[in-house]
């Protein structure tokens, strides 16, 4: 593989929205991009080929899960995460911070970092900006994330400000550790904007990160319970303070309507467990909205989940069959629902990218909201 | 599709073993054949393409499970089992009798048939030879099985004889019902030899069935706890009383060594949940014997499950990765283990067929028992 520098090119704009490419050593990511989540080194219930055929250019791996099992040093000894999980394409790893806050127990946060106990076995672990970056280098991810502090909600303005400022200091330490790790060409680290739904804190966070300087910027701490309009307003209040020539990643988002609205406000990258987790629970995304395949009305429906979908589940299987499988708790039910939902999400991104390039995003959003977008 | 009559041709013999083809309307089955089990209209954790690529010519569907969920009439309204589950190749259905005996509750057996309650919801059902055949026609299976009575073990000789004689009377009623159902060309019904491990009862059962006349004959009530040598002796005592020009199917068998020994004693067809169920539990079959992938010694093993296997799990994934997935209860672990074990079983059948055709079965069996057969 020829060494390639990490880069981002915006090739079309429509309002605040952008379409382009992120370039990494392991391949190009078409933006706006949706990253399926491969928590424990697998996108649950999917062969990697299925994820790729759905249209994914990049996956997300969870540092918290992988450091606990099988362990970052073990993954490194086995040749890195890409080889381990048979995904030769780009991988973004999160910092582990969010899952430490949401899954582990006995957390203690200091200036240095966070100590916690594993949700698997109660074992003690420590995470600092430096250790998070070390783990992400051991996994050999293409895009690493800084360690940040995600405050638990509800949080006061003071608490939100304190966590944002700590995250800024950790951003500098994360970047320093990343550079000190001598990453091969084509890798990048992103900073993470915090500040809750306080616009001035978001602005201060963004400006602080830009001063440090990152190849890409994420928005963390959104889609954590606030109403969708508040999330949209916070995005719109933040992106003007981020450079035009760097990708913007909205972490952990979201429902299709969240993605459409965020793209219109200048976001380039997304990750979320919704398509996979909801799929395993029986919720299918379609161009006509969501459906619960467990509903009895599907028991003899010979049609596909979505008549305009080209995925293997829609090509070869009826709603009636998938209803039967999901009701019977058959693994193939999870496999078909996952393949479909991942394809739906990627098709939505194809539609958004195409609409931006044609200068038709407003019409796309309107049609999407009416349940009839051309994607 | 041109109408084709059901048929069986023996093309090579080696001792008691035979290699040939079963011809059905939906395709040819190379014998000796192993049928993966698709209990609830799915081979668990496998795309149909995966099962086919492993080398399967035919699947088994369980009448008991399918009659309860989604229901035989529903499957018929949806176009039959093949279309429902996206398997256009041959399907054999059992009669439902074995699962009624092993899974349902409040069973009551009379001359007419059996009444029982569903293990799902306690609902009452009745099964007669005529209803079993009707269900199998609704499913549109290629090979139907007569209803028989499988006695619970341990059973006295008197009880074994009584059940065998009842099964013979049900065999005639099953055949009559099958013929009365006007099956399309290329379908068949098999009779089932019962009689436990009493050789004279097995002979009487076989002779009674041959007098009725079937396109194929199964051996039921074996591999139910008796030692392997007793099973082999019972097979050897039975096959001489079955016609040479009809396929012989050993139901519910078995481990690889069971299959090898039974093929050497004249069996042509097998079905068993072992490769799929064991795979989901972490047991892999390899040319060097079985291994438990959960064992810690595999945690950093970069080799494949079986270095001579061509399956996708062995081609693209390490034991270390599969160990991680299975320990983490990830669905992909079940998917990879299932793909591998099904491929192992089909490769074993390829090896057996090839050995018979080359007149080298004795050497194959010897090498197999030493862990080094050339397959």
XYZ file of C-alpha atoms in Angstrom:
750
model
C 0.000 0.000 0.000
C 1.395 3.409 -0.926
C 1.560 5.768 2.021
C -1.260 8.277 1.857
C -1.839 11.294 4.043
C -5.115 11.684 5.864
C -7.252 14.276 4.180
C -10.708 15.664 3.592
C -12.084 17.262 0.472
C -15.417 19.017 0.188
C -16.610 18.600 -3.386
C -20.120 20.008 -3.202
C -22.103 22.246 -0.891
C -25.818 22.836 -0.521
C -26.613 25.350 2.195
C -24.641 24.227 5.243
C -24.413 20.657 3.930
C -21.290 19.281 2.306
C -20.495 16.200 0.195
C -16.948 14.972 -0.269
C -14.395 12.356 0.733
C -12.247 11.541 3.735
C -8.989 9.934 2.615
C -7.247 7.369 4.880
C -4.468 4.834 4.428
C -7.021 2.033 4.164
C -9.426 3.685 1.780
C -11.714 6.542 1.028
C -14.867 7.410 2.969
C -17.666 9.049 1.035
C -19.283 11.807 3.101
C -21.788 12.313 4.570
C -20.956 8.855 5.935
C -22.688 6.486 8.318
C -20.435 4.159 10.320
C -21.999 0.884 11.534
C -20.905 0.019 15.052
C -18.718 -3.052 15.543
C -18.600 -2.917 19.322
C -16.760 -6.126 20.177
C -14.866 -6.459 16.878
C -18.035 -7.513 15.056
C -21.042 -5.707 13.664
C -23.522 -7.874 15.513
C -25.231 -10.603 13.423
C -23.461 -9.600 10.190
C -20.706 -11.055 8.068
C -18.234 -8.262 7.161
C -19.135 -8.889 3.503
C -22.750 -8.066 4.323
C -21.738 -4.786 5.967
C -19.534 -3.898 3.015
C -22.171 -4.797 0.430
C -24.658 -2.632 2.308
C -22.370 0.257 1.367
C -20.293 0.981 4.466
C -16.892 2.583 3.870
C -15.880 2.622 7.549
C -16.799 0.936 10.824
C -16.615 2.143 14.404
C -14.935 0.002 17.087
C -15.443 0.552 20.812
C -12.215 1.012 22.733
C -13.860 0.300 26.094
C -15.192 -3.093 25.004
C -12.056 -4.104 23.141
C -9.659 -3.123 25.949
C -11.588 -5.380 28.311
C -12.106 -8.266 25.857
C -10.026 -9.503 24.082
C -7.621 -6.744 25.226
C -5.763 -4.195 23.131
C -2.325 -5.805 23.530
C -3.805 -9.135 22.414
C -5.390 -7.553 19.329
C -2.010 -5.981 18.535
C -0.244 -9.327 18.859
C -2.831 -10.799 16.501
C -2.059 -8.200 13.833
C -4.456 -5.400 14.691
C -8.199 -4.952 14.630
C -8.618 -4.970 10.845
C -6.992 -8.361 10.400
C -8.599 -9.748 13.572
C -12.140 -8.993 12.393
C -11.549 -9.358 8.636
C -12.397 -5.746 7.817
C -9.539 -4.334 5.690
C -11.293 -0.991 5.253
C -11.119 2.080 7.536
C -12.018 1.822 11.215
C -12.660 4.684 13.631
C -12.247 3.931 17.322
C -13.845 5.959 20.047
C -11.791 6.881 23.100
C -13.616 4.583 25.495
C -14.708 7.557 27.570
C -18.394 7.369 26.781
C -18.735 3.681 27.661
C -16.633 4.096 30.781
C -19.190 6.670 31.901
C -22.243 4.658 30.857
C -21.287 1.008 31.490
C -18.594 0.656 34.133
C -18.957 1.032 37.894
C -17.051 2.820 40.679
C -15.870 5.517 38.303
C -13.528 8.159 39.684
C -12.542 11.082 37.504
C -9.471 13.181 38.238
C -7.376 15.578 36.187
C -5.153 12.622 35.329
C -7.946 10.437 33.940
C -10.587 7.980 35.098
C -10.439 4.767 37.097
C -13.295 2.273 36.886
C -14.327 -1.336 37.236
C -15.214 -3.573 34.282
C -18.896 -4.369 33.783
C -17.832 -7.945 32.901
C -15.896 -9.011 35.978
C -15.398 -6.010 38.255
C -11.685 -5.819 37.470
C -10.049 -2.400 38.010
C -8.814 -0.315 35.103
C -7.393 3.147 34.556
C -7.905 5.313 31.507
C -6.014 8.491 30.750
C -5.794 10.450 27.499
C -2.407 8.810 26.954
C -3.660 5.265 27.656
C -6.713 5.765 25.425
C -4.472 6.807 22.541
C -2.092 3.920 23.245
C -5.000 1.466 23.079
C -6.268 2.966 19.843
C -2.742 2.669 18.352
C -2.568 -0.975 19.480
C -5.886 -1.580 17.732
C -4.343 0.277 14.749
C -7.454 2.298 14.014
C -7.466 4.772 11.144
C -9.208 7.533 13.067
C -8.653 7.837 16.822
C -10.716 10.001 19.142
C -9.449 12.123 22.036
C -10.508 11.097 25.528
C -13.263 13.379 26.779
C -15.594 13.534 29.732
C -19.271 13.005 28.968
C -21.267 14.346 31.890
C -24.253 12.432 33.148
C -27.569 14.178 32.541
C -29.137 16.227 33.942
C -26.069 18.421 34.498
C -25.800 21.983 35.741
C -24.160 24.656 33.628
C -21.205 24.657 36.015
C -20.792 20.921 35.730
C -21.097 21.077 31.943
C -18.494 23.837 31.789
C -16.109 21.974 34.097
C -16.323 18.797 31.988
C -15.892 20.790 28.765
C -12.761 22.451 30.107
C -11.324 19.168 31.362
C -12.067 17.671 27.912
C -10.127 20.529 26.301
C -7.096 19.822 28.471
C -7.435 16.122 27.657
C -7.693 17.053 23.971
C -4.210 18.582 24.077
C -2.787 15.584 25.944
C -4.523 13.205 23.490
C -3.068 14.999 20.499
C 0.397 15.064 22.056
C 0.185 11.341 22.807
C -1.044 10.612 19.287
C 1.867 12.503 17.702
C 4.339 10.901 20.127
C 3.092 7.452 19.081
C 4.536 8.017 15.589
C 1.363 6.923 13.769
C 1.868 5.553 10.251
C 0.743 7.856 7.430
C -2.965 8.194 6.761
C -4.076 8.044 10.404
C -5.797 10.885 12.226
C -7.060 11.970 15.614
C -10.236 13.976 16.075
C -11.012 16.409 18.868
C -14.449 16.382 20.517
C -16.565 19.471 21.136
C -18.435 19.336 24.457
C -20.593 21.865 26.271
C -24.049 20.306 26.483
C -26.743 22.480 24.982
C -25.106 25.734 26.123
C -24.180 27.475 22.887
C -21.454 29.641 24.409
C -19.794 26.602 25.976
C -19.954 24.784 22.631
C -18.343 27.781 20.967
C -15.591 27.975 23.580
C -14.970 24.248 23.227
C -14.809 24.459 19.425
C -12.481 27.432 19.489
C -10.244 25.759 22.038
C -9.989 22.628 19.921
C -9.301 24.590 16.738
C -6.494 26.369 18.556
C -4.955 22.966 19.370
C -5.649 21.897 15.800
C -7.107 18.547 14.689
C -7.612 16.834 11.304
C -11.284 16.423 12.224
C -13.784 17.509 14.863
C -16.547 15.607 16.580
C -19.604 16.797 18.465
C -20.065 14.710 21.608
C -22.723 14.782 24.266
C -25.701 15.113 21.921
C -28.637 12.764 21.326
C -28.504 11.959 25.020
C -32.125 12.733 25.753
C -32.575 16.334 24.596
C -35.383 17.069 22.099
C -34.376 16.839 18.444
C -34.862 20.612 17.811
C -32.474 21.373 20.686
C -29.899 19.017 19.196
C -30.311 20.665 15.790
C -29.958 24.146 17.273
C -26.831 23.113 19.158
C -25.302 21.714 15.962
C -26.172 24.869 14.058
C -24.613 26.959 16.840
C -21.400 24.904 16.789
C -20.465 24.157 13.171
C -19.796 27.845 12.284
C -16.929 27.724 14.777
C -15.307 24.708 13.127
C -13.054 24.943 10.053
C -14.695 24.367 6.680
C -11.918 22.087 5.509
C -12.141 19.460 8.252
C -14.697 16.666 8.641
C -17.351 16.997 11.360
C -18.554 13.901 13.149
C -21.735 13.778 15.241
C -21.106 10.968 17.717
C -23.718 8.311 18.467
C -26.398 9.697 16.128
C -28.950 8.536 15.292
C -32.421 7.976 13.893
C -32.779 8.626 10.137
C -34.453 11.990 10.783
C -31.586 12.979 13.111
C -29.098 12.231 10.358
C -31.008 14.100 7.687
C -31.352 17.167 9.874
C -27.711 17.055 10.988
C -26.424 16.707 7.425
C -28.428 19.806 6.508
C -26.574 21.580 9.354
C -23.102 20.639 8.144
C -22.309 17.227 9.697
C -20.219 14.779 7.641
C -19.984 11.608 9.721
C -22.261 9.564 11.988
C -22.240 6.345 13.984
C -25.070 4.650 15.809
C -26.181 1.234 17.045
C -29.800 1.955 16.096
C -29.896 0.067 12.767
C -28.296 -3.046 14.229
C -29.817 -3.019 17.712
C -33.303 -2.082 16.523
C -33.026 -4.702 13.814
C -32.343 -7.438 16.321
C -35.373 -6.201 18.258
C -37.632 -6.420 15.219
C -37.725 -2.798 14.061
C -37.145 -2.295 10.339
C -36.429 1.058 8.717
C -38.164 1.605 5.387
C -38.740 4.465 2.997
C -42.287 4.594 4.386
C -41.119 4.783 8.010
C -40.382 2.179 10.648
C -42.265 -1.076 11.093
C -42.217 -3.689 13.828
C -41.895 -7.019 12.059
C -43.268 -8.817 15.145
C -46.669 -7.249 14.483
C -49.240 -9.920 13.568
C -50.265 -7.982 10.459
C -47.025 -9.131 8.810
C -47.648 -12.843 9.445
C -48.865 -13.543 5.909
C -47.414 -10.555 4.081
C -45.526 -11.844 1.050
C -43.966 -8.457 0.316
C -40.441 -7.439 1.269
C -39.593 -5.195 4.217
C -39.136 -2.307 1.760
C -40.176 -2.664 -1.864
C -37.440 -0.265 -3.037
C -34.607 -1.953 -1.159
C -31.991 -4.093 -2.914
C -30.621 -5.840 0.191
C -30.554 -9.646 0.412
C -33.354 -9.655 2.994
C -35.655 -7.710 0.677
C -34.549 -9.551 -2.458
C -35.122 -13.113 -1.216
C -37.409 -13.063 1.832
C -40.948 -11.995 2.693
C -42.119 -10.030 5.685
C -44.031 -13.193 6.627
C -40.841 -15.222 6.806
C -38.907 -12.582 8.760
C -41.911 -12.203 11.100
C -41.759 -15.955 11.717
C -38.000 -15.912 12.339
C -38.057 -12.948 14.718
C -41.052 -14.336 16.630
C -39.209 -17.659 16.870
C -36.027 -15.910 18.083
C -34.105 -17.443 15.216
C -30.623 -16.023 14.600
C -31.367 -15.690 10.885
C -34.069 -13.180 11.839
C -31.420 -10.946 13.432
C -29.164 -11.492 10.417
C -31.839 -10.465 7.893
C -33.052 -7.476 9.905
C -29.469 -6.284 10.391
C -28.611 -6.645 6.696
C -31.722 -4.680 5.783
C -31.330 -1.852 8.301
C -27.649 -1.366 7.476
C -28.583 -1.181 3.793
C -31.382 1.280 4.532
C -28.983 3.573 6.420
C -26.359 3.414 3.669
C -28.992 4.045 0.999
C -30.100 7.083 2.977
C -26.505 8.350 2.901
C -26.327 7.695 -0.857
C -29.494 9.747 -1.236
C -28.149 12.584 0.891
C -24.809 12.693 -0.938
C -26.546 12.699 -4.298
C -28.994 15.406 -3.235
C -26.177 17.662 -2.005
C -24.223 17.205 -5.229
C -27.314 18.078 -7.260
C -28.153 21.062 -5.055
C -31.449 19.388 -4.189
C -31.078 18.818 -0.459
C -34.041 20.966 0.562
C -36.315 18.973 -1.730
C -34.806 15.753 -0.430
C -35.459 16.720 3.183
C -39.026 17.722 2.370
C -39.676 14.461 0.542
C -37.987 12.473 3.310
C -40.236 14.031 5.907
C -43.239 13.152 3.747
C -42.065 9.527 3.458
C -41.227 9.592 -0.219
C -37.654 10.701 -0.838
C -36.010 9.453 -4.007
C -33.289 7.240 -2.545
C -39.311 -27.487 -14.615
C -39.749 -30.744 -16.483
C -41.555 -33.365 -14.467
C -39.120 -35.934 -13.146
C -39.867 -39.176 -11.360
C -38.318 -39.839 -7.990
C -35.512 -42.324 -8.286
C -32.351 -43.759 -6.840
C -29.328 -45.099 -8.654
C -26.429 -46.922 -7.044
C -23.379 -46.200 -9.153
C -20.625 -47.746 -7.061
C -20.337 -50.256 -4.243
C -17.574 -51.006 -1.816
C -18.459 -53.800 0.586
C -21.909 -52.894 1.956
C -21.405 -49.212 1.137
C -22.997 -47.559 -1.880
C -22.471 -44.295 -3.745
C -25.068 -42.898 -6.118
C -27.796 -40.329 -6.574
C -31.330 -39.726 -5.387
C -33.325 -37.900 -8.060
C -36.147 -35.524 -7.053
C -38.192 -32.875 -8.822
C -36.068 -30.138 -7.232
C -32.665 -31.637 -7.883
C -30.287 -34.492 -7.384
C -28.901 -35.631 -4.037
C -25.446 -37.161 -4.067
C -25.316 -40.170 -1.718
C -24.148 -40.890 0.880
C -25.744 -37.562 1.822
C -25.837 -35.484 4.987
C -28.925 -33.292 5.461
C -28.486 -30.206 7.670
C -31.494 -29.655 9.919
C -33.639 -26.582 9.305
C -35.981 -27.076 12.246
C -38.064 -23.909 12.131
C -37.627 -23.197 8.401
C -34.026 -22.071 8.939
C -30.738 -23.831 9.461
C -29.906 -21.930 12.621
C -27.390 -19.071 12.238
C -26.855 -19.716 8.511
C -27.837 -17.956 5.319
C -29.185 -20.562 2.856
C -26.299 -19.623 0.537
C -23.861 -20.627 3.258
C -25.548 -24.013 3.639
C -25.536 -24.548 -0.103
C -21.902 -23.500 -0.528
C -20.959 -25.895 2.260
C -22.146 -28.590 -0.141
C -25.635 -29.554 1.019
C -27.957 -30.982 -1.646
C -30.963 -31.335 0.689
C -32.236 -30.017 4.015
C -34.487 -31.549 6.640
C -37.496 -29.637 7.973
C -39.278 -30.569 11.204
C -42.994 -31.100 10.748
C -43.708 -30.776 14.477
C -42.112 -27.351 14.751
C -43.535 -26.053 11.490
C -47.103 -27.216 12.204
C -47.027 -25.262 15.466
C -45.243 -22.184 14.105
C -45.882 -20.707 11.575
C -48.424 -23.487 10.783
C -48.588 -25.753 7.742
C -51.620 -24.078 6.176
C -49.877 -20.710 6.489
C -46.726 -22.036 4.817
C -48.902 -23.406 2.020
C -50.629 -20.044 1.553
C -47.186 -18.444 1.348
C -46.137 -20.750 -1.485
C -44.645 -23.700 0.344
C -41.595 -24.256 2.502
C -38.989 -23.877 -0.263
C -40.136 -20.417 -1.251
C -40.780 -19.403 2.366
C -37.214 -20.141 3.452
C -35.460 -19.396 0.139
C -34.171 -22.949 -0.366
C -35.155 -24.042 -3.893
C -33.385 -27.388 -3.519
C -34.794 -30.649 -2.115
C -36.280 -30.781 1.384
C -37.110 -33.887 3.407
C -39.668 -33.477 6.163
C -39.932 -35.810 9.111
C -43.388 -36.960 10.210
C -43.429 -34.972 13.418
C -43.704 -38.167 15.442
C -40.280 -38.042 17.042
C -40.643 -34.470 18.297
C -44.193 -35.099 19.472
C -42.740 -37.858 21.651
C -39.723 -35.858 22.828
C -40.965 -32.266 23.141
C -44.720 -32.070 23.650
C -46.658 -32.814 26.825
C -49.794 -34.800 27.754
C -49.253 -37.201 24.861
C -51.886 -39.869 24.314
C -51.271 -42.547 21.702
C -54.096 -44.605 20.245
C -54.506 -46.707 17.130
C -55.829 -43.609 15.422
C -52.848 -41.397 16.189
C -51.520 -39.160 18.927
C -52.912 -36.158 20.748
C -50.584 -33.751 22.532
C -50.055 -30.243 23.787
C -47.646 -27.765 22.172
C -44.433 -27.059 24.068
C -44.870 -23.401 23.083
C -48.293 -22.551 24.451
C -49.943 -25.730 25.691
C -52.470 -25.730 22.831
C -53.999 -29.124 21.948
C -53.175 -30.868 18.693
C -53.879 -34.208 17.065
C -51.564 -36.068 14.729
C -52.538 -39.106 12.695
C -50.722 -40.733 9.795
C -53.154 -38.920 7.498
C -52.665 -35.524 9.156
C -48.878 -35.896 9.140
C -48.916 -36.592 5.409
C -51.330 -33.707 4.843
C -48.987 -31.347 6.678
C -45.995 -32.570 4.712
C -47.937 -32.004 1.470
C -48.859 -28.488 2.614
C -45.179 -27.827 3.247
C -44.573 -29.345 -0.225
C -41.583 -31.380 0.845
C -39.795 -33.556 -1.687
C -39.451 -36.544 0.615
C -42.124 -37.194 3.232
C -41.786 -39.632 6.116
C -44.459 -41.974 7.446
C -45.738 -41.332 10.969
C -44.182 -43.820 13.385
C -44.098 -44.324 17.110
C -40.718 -43.844 18.754
C -40.841 -45.545 22.145
C -39.272 -43.864 25.116
C -36.180 -45.655 26.434
C -35.686 -47.892 28.271
C -38.425 -50.013 26.663
C -39.271 -53.677 27.139
C -39.246 -56.066 24.209
C -43.044 -56.207 24.361
C -43.314 -52.435 24.246
C -40.787 -52.243 21.409
C -42.704 -54.890 19.465
C -46.045 -53.163 20.052
C -44.705 -49.815 18.820
C -43.059 -51.467 15.805
C -46.332 -53.156 14.833
C -48.309 -49.951 15.288
C -45.710 -48.163 13.144
C -46.218 -50.781 10.420
C -49.972 -50.185 10.410
C -49.325 -46.420 10.333
C -46.868 -47.012 7.456
C -49.680 -48.401 5.317
C -52.032 -45.579 6.255
C -49.256 -43.032 5.573
C -48.582 -44.479 2.139
C -52.293 -44.573 1.303
C -52.672 -40.962 2.383
C -49.613 -39.934 0.389
C -50.941 -41.552 -2.793
C -54.419 -40.115 -2.182
C -52.901 -36.619 -1.930
C -51.936 -36.805 -5.617
C -48.363 -35.653 -5.075
C -46.708 -33.947 -8.039
C -44.045 -35.994 -9.854
C -40.662 -36.387 -8.218
C -41.949 -36.620 -4.627
C -41.575 -39.690 -2.423
C -42.548 -41.124 0.926
C -40.211 -43.262 2.988
C -41.189 -46.008 5.448
C -39.425 -46.239 8.810
C -37.998 -49.443 10.254
C -38.492 -49.677 14.031
C -37.775 -52.470 16.513
C -35.186 -51.042 18.863
C -32.057 -53.158 19.082
C -33.956 -56.444 18.682
C -32.705 -57.818 15.414
C -35.739 -60.033 14.763
C -38.099 -57.111 15.338
C -36.015 -54.971 12.961
C -36.223 -57.754 10.353
C -39.996 -58.108 10.783
C -40.391 -54.344 10.499
C -38.232 -54.174 7.362
C -40.071 -57.059 5.729
C -43.432 -55.569 6.585
C -42.457 -52.231 5.062
C -41.050 -53.852 1.917
C -44.332 -55.692 1.511
C -46.150 -52.357 1.582
C -43.497 -50.943 -0.742
C -41.754 -47.581 -0.424
C -39.389 -45.574 -2.658
C -36.992 -45.391 0.307
C -36.546 -46.781 3.793
C -35.408 -45.153 6.992
C -34.064 -46.624 10.207
C -35.638 -44.861 13.173
C -35.087 -45.269 16.889
C -31.285 -45.479 16.766
C -28.641 -43.188 18.259
C -31.000 -42.748 21.202
C -28.479 -43.687 23.863
C -27.336 -47.190 22.878
C -23.572 -47.783 22.474
C -22.202 -47.166 18.996
C -21.319 -50.870 18.405
C -24.931 -51.826 19.196
C -26.174 -49.252 16.696
C -23.766 -50.552 14.070
C -24.834 -54.167 14.713
C -28.488 -53.210 14.451
C -27.857 -51.449 11.140
C -25.920 -54.449 9.826
C -28.759 -56.747 10.889
C -31.358 -54.594 9.149
C -29.976 -53.473 5.786
C -29.877 -57.010 4.311
C -33.679 -57.043 4.606
C -34.074 -53.826 2.615
C -34.030 -53.683 -1.182
C -30.727 -52.853 -2.840
C -32.322 -50.362 -5.204
C -33.867 -48.038 -2.624
C -32.121 -45.372 -0.528
C -31.621 -46.058 3.185
C -31.806 -43.186 5.634
C -30.511 -43.375 9.214
C -32.575 -40.800 11.091
C -31.022 -38.327 13.514
C -27.437 -39.563 13.087
C -24.912 -38.448 14.069
C -21.314 -37.836 15.074
C -18.780 -38.126 12.233
C -17.722 -41.594 13.404
C -21.372 -42.704 13.464
C -21.756 -41.603 9.865
C -18.560 -43.272 8.679
C -19.509 -46.561 10.337
C -23.080 -46.439 9.057
C -22.006 -45.691 5.488
C -19.763 -48.760 5.653
C -22.879 -50.719 6.639
C -24.981 -49.566 3.721
C -26.633 -46.291 4.810
C -27.170 -43.601 2.150
C -28.700 -40.623 3.980
C -28.293 -38.888 7.343
C -29.583 -35.879 9.234
C -28.459 -34.473 12.540
C -28.401 -31.237 14.551
C -24.909 -31.981 15.859
C -22.903 -29.784 13.460
C -25.157 -26.778 13.971
C -26.012 -27.195 17.662
C -22.476 -28.128 18.691
C -21.150 -25.251 16.645
C -23.307 -22.755 18.493
C -21.976 -24.260 21.718
C -18.369 -23.818 20.646
C -17.498 -27.315 19.432
C -15.734 -27.425 16.062
C -15.222 -30.584 14.019
C -11.836 -30.862 12.347
C -9.856 -33.495 10.508
C -7.843 -33.879 13.723
C -10.928 -34.375 15.897
C -13.174 -32.007 17.809
C -12.037 -28.886 19.604
C -13.781 -26.534 22.018
C -13.084 -23.058 20.748
C -13.891 -21.607 24.196
C -10.710 -23.207 25.547
C -8.176 -20.551 26.622
C -5.454 -22.199 24.550
C -7.111 -20.805 21.411
C -7.098 -17.188 22.658
C -4.034 -16.173 20.629
C -4.015 -18.935 18.004
C -3.764 -17.288 14.602
C -4.455 -20.546 12.748
C -7.848 -21.526 11.303
C -10.207 -24.016 12.922
C -9.017 -26.647 10.420
C -6.023 -25.970 8.194
C -7.453 -28.156 5.402
C -10.904 -26.556 5.365
C -12.023 -24.174 2.623
C -15.015 -22.696 4.458
C -15.317 -18.918 4.953
C -14.625 -19.264 8.695
C -11.324 -21.049 8.031
C -10.418 -18.870 5.051
C -10.805 -15.468 6.722
C -10.788 -15.899 10.515
C -8.416 -17.152 13.216
C -9.205 -19.453 16.109
C -8.325 -16.446 18.299
C -11.078 -14.354 16.734
C -13.696 -17.100 16.886
C -12.672 -17.793 20.496
C -13.286 -14.124 21.265
C -16.672 -14.113 19.511
C -17.946 -17.287 21.158
C -16.733 -16.211 24.609
C -18.453 -12.854 24.019
C -21.673 -14.606 22.926
C -21.551 -12.737 19.636
C -23.938 -13.975 16.936
C -21.122 -13.978 14.382
C -19.437 -16.652 16.500
C -22.433 -18.943 15.974
C -22.464 -18.023 12.283
C -18.787 -18.880 11.763
C -18.909 -22.101 13.795
C -22.036 -23.215 11.928
C -20.530 -22.472 8.519
C -17.428 -24.433 9.438
C -19.147 -27.473 10.941
C -21.592 -27.766 8.051
C -18.651 -27.622 5.645
C -16.780 -30.235 7.657
C -19.745 -32.608 7.503
C -20.223 -32.091 3.770
C -16.496 -32.559 3.136
C -16.697 -35.806 5.086
C -19.494 -36.953 2.746
C -17.430 -35.935 -0.290
C -14.586 -38.037 1.084
C -16.860 -41.017 1.719
C -18.437 -40.846 -1.748
C -15.055 -40.576 -3.377
C -13.625 -43.475 -1.357
C -16.559 -45.727 -2.262
C -16.226 -44.893 -5.952
C -12.501 -45.686 -5.824
C -13.058 -48.906 -3.862
C -10.984 -47.416 -1.043
C -13.515 -47.196 1.771
C -11.681 -49.535 4.155
C -8.549 -47.410 3.865
C -10.645 -44.261 4.303
C -12.237 -45.603 7.478
C -8.866 -46.640 8.863
C -7.338 -43.252 8.104
C -10.411 -41.470 9.499
C -10.113 -43.360 12.764
C -6.424 -42.379 12.921
C -7.339 -38.703 12.342
C -5.803 -38.374 8.893
C -8.276 -39.275 6.167
C -7.743 -37.657 2.801
C -10.865 -35.486 2.567
